[in-house]
Each structure stands twice: as structure tokens, then as C-alpha cells.
Amino acid sequence: MFRTALRTVLAHKARLLMTVLAVMLGVAFVSGTLVFTDTLGNAFNKQSAKSYKDVAVSVTTYASGDKAPDGTEPPAGLSPEILDKIGAIDGVASVTPRVDGFAGVADPDGKLIGNGWSNTGTNFAPGENGKDPAYDFSEGTGPTEAGQVALDKDTASRGEYKVGGPVRVATNGPVKEYTLSGIFTTEDGAVNAGGSLVLFEPSVAQKLYLKPGYFQTANVTAAPGASDTKIRGEIESLVPDDSEVQTGKQLADQQAADIERELSGINQMLLAFAAIALFVGIFLISNTFTMLVAQRTKELALLRAVGASRRQVKRSVMAEALIVGLVASTIGFVLGVGLAVGLRSAMGQFGAKVPAGPLMITPVAVAAAFGVGVVITLIAAWLPARRAAKIPPVAAMSSVHAVATMKSLVLRNSIGAVLTLIGAAGIIAGAGMGKDGKFIIGAGAFFSLVGIIVLIPLLSRPIIALVQPLLNRLYGVAGKLAGQNAVRNPRRTGATASALAIGLTLVTGLTTVGVTLGTAIDKMTTDNIKADYMVTMAGGGDGLDESAVKALEKAPGVSAVSPQRASYLVINGKDTSASGVTPGDIQQLLTLKTKTGSLDSLSGDAIAVDSDTAKSRGWKTGDTVKVTYADDKTARLKIGATYEPNEFVSPALISTDLVAPHEENSFTPEVYVSMDGGATETNELALVDALGDNPAISVADQQDIRNQFGGMINTALNIMYGLLGMALIIAVLGVVNTLAMSVFERQQEIGMLRAIGLDRRRVKRMIRLEAVVISVFGALVGVGLGTFLAWAIGETIRDSIPGYVLVLPWERIGIFLVLAGLVGVLAALWPARSAAKLNMLTAIKTE
């Protein structure tokens, strides 16, 4: 029977090609994902181990030490005295202290190199030999004077900087010009992520990021034979209690674990989409084997007649599936390795520097690829094999096709109806539970999708019957025949449409949720921000320096300006997040709907709180509260107003004049600005000039603000579309496969149609219309279910997004349906051409 299966596969190579392609694509995605993440993980782990190869112990400070004699707390850090004590520990060979923060460098066009969060500045830390052990200089030397900096090689290249030339460096404050003293190479993670690294002279770095004489971290090198654990124990007794002291091995292991955790997120996402593609592929594979079994009814009957048992026939079909699965998995695995190489190269094209390392092809990746490919193929072929084994020899010889019994159809439809009702009930119940119903909705979606797939053959007849009159009217005989052919074999039509339905369910659901969120965020932005511009640090990780706020206040044409200064107060004993703002101006920049009192009171000794906070704490306008500032000083302030909660400010508002004297290091994430004449190119240029043409500071108008918030959603949608594209490609292969098999089955019928006058053009039209009908039918089912799921998911996040209203993206849905029709047309090109080229006399004689 195995030889029979092998001969059958070799005899039907063309028919099994689509199945091989479907399995191959899914396996390629699985193996490519595993090889890619294994390769990246290995490379980054080796880089991490290399970075900490010479580090015996690392010290990182997070909190300040003991209070100074005057009662104030010094900033967190390692003082010179502590560093000297660490250096005096027996077994310590050297101590390399660091202090770091944001530092940005511009490219030749004045744009920031990197993305903000990966732009780092730190100090040059030379040892006794005058070299910094962490950096290898290819040109020049490290900065030894206050007016010098050094740049990493990639940043210097992108910015076209030369040793001895000027470099404008932006930190949180004004841009300053330095002289480039040297260019170095580094294994720093920020640089590998596409960012930049600037080395300053130590005292300059301390002033920029901490306090003169203090460092944040220190790496300790041990003398030969010294115990890292013993050194760590002695260091722990010298540094502040909240400091983290780790050996170099612990640090490398921790970073390796962090890398693995970060890569696992990518791994899981890619594998999820691979699973979707393979799930879609099941329908194509099952459809293929079902049709092959139907076409070989007489062949299988003869095998039964000459003594083959049901088990042997079933094994024969399963052996065919095993051979197909092995071939497809082999090709898919090779393609997956190529995909991993391509993804690694693509990361470099997008600016991410991937450490050098070998391609990692692990036994797990190989086993997973072949296991998935073979198992999926066997599962999909099991039902057709079971049907093949049940064919009675006599009944099979008297019929070309195995006809589904009424009992089997009733059972199928009953199961589908029950699953669909259970799923729909779960989705509705989950939607009613709010944010706690997500898992219920997920389970309901699974049952609904499976139920709809089971019911699709039943649904195909009434839905296609609705468009039959239109086909008759527009396309005559060809249209009538296309509609009848689409419902002639509802199982096959349903299996083909199911693949498209799954893909369109996911695409429609994601699109509807994405567009709805984008619309809600866009409305929230336009409703709440009246300012012409929002000024922030690029990347959003750091706050603006006070000098930037003062520069904006002095810019020509500015009519109103206010920072949104993040402050933390203790009001009547309770921690409260507050926004330090400019009284009078903030009302012109943000839409703050006052409920009681007046925001003008902020110009005096008063604060304003949102109505929810006031209600929860029993406050009302006119009450006096005790406020404790960051420096532990207190004041009695009145509640001058209450306002409706606003996403762009904290629960409390306070004048910057009141809070600034108590905060040495302020954090201002954004500044809002309005100008005479509104947002114009001239006004924007005036703000950029006022800020010293700082590449690290972003000046965004209202459209930029909307794009900033909505752009993340659009980017996520585009990534999802790309990943789901593979599932849709498999669905297209399913349509091609179905039509090709259909044409093969109907050779005699097509020959008869040609003989009685149906010309080649109308034969092609008939096949194309059949493909379009099946494709659009599947798309309609997917759009309907996807919209239903999007509504349910929206109900779980409604409370967390102000102004949330479900938005149906009719334009995109229309595009999806048009694309589904186009898929049908493209999928029908080859089958339609084959049908039109049939010799009518030969076709009529075909059995």
C-alpha cells in the first residue's frame, strides 16, 4: 500500500502542488521564526558575555545615601570617597565609574540620529594607561577637556563628523558645540539598537546628569585569583542600601534572561500568525485530499475489490499525506532558514545593528518545523482518508463521485449550529463583562469561527442564491452556470470560502478596532488641545530643561505658553499627581471644563483638582488643604476650582511659581504653545530658532500630534496586515486549487457546453465568475464575523477610552470585498485558461 501511495503522489504531482505550497509557507514561517530568534538570542547573549567579560562586580545606585548635616538628601550616586574605598578593597584591580543620560547628535540634515530613547551620553573613564576598557578608538582619543566629546563609529559616519571638527550635542538643555576628539567602536546595546553614544569628559558628564563628583554606576575589575563573591560582599557594606551589587556573571546572566524575555514576545507573535496560516492551510489540504479521493473512486473501489481492507485504503491515503507533508516540510524548512537570514539583514537596513554570530539551527527548530508540517498534513487528510475507507466496492464502481449522505449533512449542520450559538453567547457575555470579559470573548470567538466554518456549506446556497439573479442578468448563460457550479458541491465551496473567511475575520476585526481607537484618540486630541504646538523631547523618554521653557516664552509671536510639569504632592496626607502649569495661559492651551470655581485662582495660593478626585476625597471649592512638596516643606492652599477629568493633565493643577522653588530637578514632558497667526511655517521656524535648532526637541503642530497618537495604531495595523498576508496567500491557493480540481472533474461537461455553442470566452467567464462568487462569499462571512468580534472587543475597552464609539470602516470593508473579488479573478486565470483550451471531442469522451 505504501508503494501504491507513492505512485499515486507521483501520478498527481500537479494536483498536490497547492497543498505542498500551503504547508511549505506555514513551515517556512515557523522554522524562520525559531531560527531567527535563536540566532538573535545567541548573538546578543555572546555580546552580553563579552561586554562583562572583565567585570568582576557591578554597582548600580538607585537611591540617595544618608541625609547631609543640613537635613537635605544628596542625589543618588557614588561619591569619590566610596569609590576610593571600593578601589582599596583587597583583590580589586580597578574601578570604572559611569554616569549617563540623554545626548543627541544631528545628521547633516539637522535630524536626530536615532530615535530618542537610544541616544545616550556617558563619561570617558580612562584607566592608568589612559584608555577606557569599554571602548576601542579607531581614530583620535577620548575627551580629556571640557570642550571635547567622542562619538561611536556609526554615529560619526551617519553625521559625517571628522576628528577635530565641531559637533553640536543636545541634552535636555540648550544645544552646545564641542570638538570631536575621537571615534570609537562599542558593543553598547543602545548603539546596536540604532542609537548613538557620546562620551564626555567626566566632570562635564557629572554636571549634565547628576552632580559634580558623583557617579551612578561602577564596574570593578578583580586581580588574578581574587574572589568575585568576596569582593561583592565587601562592596555591599560600603554603598547605599538601595544599591544593586552584582557579579559580572550575574549581570551577564540577567541580561541574557532579559534578552530572551524580549525575544519571546516577538517569537510568540510570529508563531501565532504562523499558526493562523497553518489553520487556514488545513482547509486547503483537506479540500485537496477530499477531491482526490472523489476523483479516484473507481481506483479505490478496485483496490477494495481485489482484497484491500478499509484500514489499508485509509493507510494508503494517509501515506500520501505523509509523503506530501515530508516534502513540503523539507522545502519549507530551507525557505525558513532563508527567511531568518533575510529578517536579520532587514534589521540592519532599518538601523538596528545585529551583533555578528553564526546562524543557529537547533534541533528544536528542525523538530518543530517537520513536526508541524507533517502533523498538520496528516490531520487535514484524516477525514478524507476515513471517507475513502468507507467506500463500498460495488457502490463505488457504479458512481464516479462519492455523494455525501443526508444524514452526514444534517449531523454536520447540527454540530455547526450548536458551536456557533455557544460561541455567540460567549462573545455577548464577554462583551457585557467589560474589561474582565476578554478571555470569554476569545473562547467565544474560537467556537464561533469553528461553528461558522462547519456551517459554511449550508450558508453557501441561500447567500449565493441572492446574487444568482444578478449573475443571470449581467452575464447570461455564463453567469447562470457559474452560480450553479458554486453551489453544486457545497462542501468544496465551503472549504474554499472558509480559508478566506478566517483571514477576513481577523483583518476586519483588527481594522475595525484600530480605526475606532484611532478615531477616539483623534477626537480626544482635537477636543482637548487648543494649543498650536506641543514641544517635547524626541523619543519622549526625557523631560525638557527649564531653559527650554524660558526660551519658548521669549520666542517672537508667542501668545501663550505653559509647561505640563510633572509634580508629586502629598495633599492632606495622600500622594497626588499634579501638573505644574502657567495660570492664565493653560486655559488658552487646553480645554479644561470647569465644574466649580475658577481656574484664574491658580495665580494665587490655590490649586485645582478634577471632579473625580474631589468627590473621592470629600473636597469642595473653598476648602483649605495641607500640601507637602518634594522637599518636605508644607503649605496651606485653597481649592480654587474643580474641573472635568482630562487625559492631558494630572488630577491636580498647581502654578509652576508655587511648585518650582521646591523641586531642584523638575520633569517637564511637554510644553504647549499658542502663537499669533496660529500654526504656520514661519511660527514653527521661530520656535525652532528659539530652542537653538535643537535636533533632540520636537515641535509638533496639531496634525503632528494627531499623527503621533494615531500613527502607532496605523503602524501596528500595517504589521498585522503584512503578517496576515501569508494566510490570505494560502487562501488564494485554495481558490486556485478548487477551481483547477473543478475543471478537471467537469471536463466532459465543459466539452458538452462547447459542443452546443458556449465559446471559449464565455467558458473563461464562467470559471472566473465562479471564483469571484466563492471568494466574495467567504469575504462576506469574514467581514460579518470580524465586525461582530470588533464590537465585543470594543466593549471591553470602552471605559478606559473617553469618547469611545464603534466606527465601522466602510471604505476599508469595501476595499476588502473588492480585493476578494480580485483574488477570485486572479485565482481563476490558470483554471479558466485550461478549461477554455479543452478539446471538446476529447473532453466528451473523458470518463
CSV table of N, CA and C in Angstrom, one decimal, residues 416-432 440-441 443-449 451-452 785 788-789 791-792:
chain,number,residue,atom,x,y,z
A,416,GLY,N,-22.5,22.4,13.7
A,416,GLY,CA,-22.2,23.8,13.4
A,416,GLY,C,-23.1,24.8,14.1
A,417,ALA,N,-24.4,24.5,14.1
A,417,ALA,CA,-25.3,25.4,14.7
A,417,ALA,C,-25.1,25.5,16.2
A,418,VAL,N,-24.8,24.4,16.9
A,418,VAL,CA,-24.6,24.4,18.3
A,418,VAL,C,-23.3,25.1,18.6
A,419,LEU,N,-22.2,24.9,17.9
A,419,LEU,CA,-21.0,25.6,18.1
A,419,LEU,C,-21.1,27.1,17.9
A,420,THR,N,-21.8,27.5,16.9
A,420,THR,CA,-22.0,28.9,16.6
A,420,THR,C,-22.8,29.6,17.7
A,421,LEU,N,-23.8,28.9,18.2
A,421,LEU,CA,-24.7,29.5,19.3
A,421,LEU,C,-23.9,29.6,20.5
A,422,ILE,N,-23.1,28.6,20.9
A,422,ILE,CA,-22.2,28.7,22.1
A,422,ILE,C,-21.2,29.8,21.9
A,423,GLY,N,-20.6,29.9,20.8
A,423,GLY,CA,-19.6,31.0,20.6
A,423,GLY,C,-20.2,32.4,20.6
A,424,ALA,N,-21.4,32.6,20.0
A,424,ALA,CA,-22.1,33.9,20.0
A,424,ALA,C,-22.5,34.2,21.4
A,425,ALA,N,-23.0,33.2,22.2
A,425,ALA,CA,-23.3,33.5,23.6
A,425,ALA,C,-22.1,33.9,24.4
A,426,GLY,N,-21.0,33.3,24.2
A,426,GLY,CA,-19.8,33.6,24.9
A,426,GLY,C,-19.3,35.0,24.5
A,427,ILE,N,-19.4,35.4,23.3
A,427,ILE,CA,-18.9,36.7,22.8
A,427,ILE,C,-19.8,37.8,23.5
A,428,ILE,N,-21.1,37.6,23.4
A,428,ILE,CA,-22.0,38.6,24.0
A,428,ILE,C,-21.8,38.7,25.5
A,429,ALA,N,-21.7,37.5,26.2
A,429,ALA,CA,-21.5,37.5,27.6
A,429,ALA,C,-20.2,38.2,28.0
A,430,GLY,N,-19.1,38.0,27.2
A,430,GLY,CA,-17.8,38.6,27.5
A,430,GLY,C,-17.9,40.1,27.3
A,431,ALA,N,-18.6,40.5,26.2
A,431,ALA,CA,-18.8,42.0,26.0
A,431,ALA,C,-19.5,42.7,27.1
A,432,GLY,N,-20.5,42.0,27.8
A,432,GLY,CA,-21.2,42.5,28.9
A,432,GLY,C,-20.4,42.6,30.2
A,440,ILE,N,-13.3,35.4,27.8
A,440,ILE,CA,-14.5,34.8,27.5
A,440,ILE,C,-14.8,35.1,26.0
A,441,ILE,N,-14.5,36.3,25.5
A,441,ILE,CA,-14.7,36.7,24.1
A,441,ILE,C,-13.8,35.8,23.3
A,443,ALA,N,-12.6,32.8,23.8
A,443,ALA,CA,-13.1,31.4,23.7
A,443,ALA,C,-14.4,31.4,22.8
A,444,GLY,N,-15.2,32.4,23.0
A,444,GLY,CA,-16.4,32.5,22.1
A,444,GLY,C,-16.1,32.7,20.7
A,445,ALA,N,-15.0,33.5,20.4
A,445,ALA,CA,-14.6,33.7,19.0
A,445,ALA,C,-14.1,32.4,18.4
A,446,PHE,N,-13.4,31.6,19.2
A,446,PHE,CA,-12.9,30.3,18.7
A,446,PHE,C,-14.1,29.4,18.3
A,447,PHE,N,-15.1,29.2,19.2
A,447,PHE,CA,-16.3,28.4,18.9
A,447,PHE,C,-17.1,28.9,17.8
A,448,SER,N,-17.2,30.3,17.7
A,448,SER,CA,-18.0,30.9,16.6
A,448,SER,C,-17.3,30.6,15.3
A,449,LEU,N,-16.0,30.8,15.2
A,449,LEU,CA,-15.3,30.6,14.0
A,449,LEU,C,-15.4,29.1,13.5
A,451,GLY,N,-17.7,27.0,14.4
A,451,GLY,CA,-19.1,26.7,14.0
A,451,GLY,C,-19.5,27.3,12.7
A,452,ILE,N,-19.0,28.5,12.4
A,452,ILE,CA,-19.3,29.1,11.0
A,452,ILE,C,-18.7,28.3,9.9
A,785,LEU,N,-18.4,38.3,10.7
A,785,LEU,CA,-17.9,37.8,12.0
A,785,LEU,C,-16.8,38.7,12.6
A,788,PHE,N,-18.5,41.7,14.2
A,788,PHE,CA,-19.1,41.3,15.5
A,788,PHE,C,-18.1,41.2,16.6
A,789,LEU,N,-16.9,40.6,16.3
A,789,LEU,CA,-15.8,40.5,17.3
A,789,LEU,C,-15.3,41.8,17.6
A,791,TRP,N,-16.9,44.6,17.7
A,791,TRP,CA,-17.8,45.3,18.7
A,791,TRP,C,-17.6,44.7,20.1
A,792,ALA,N,-17.5,43.4,20.2
A,792,ALA,CA,-17.3,42.8,21.5
A,792,ALA,C,-16.0,43.3,22.2
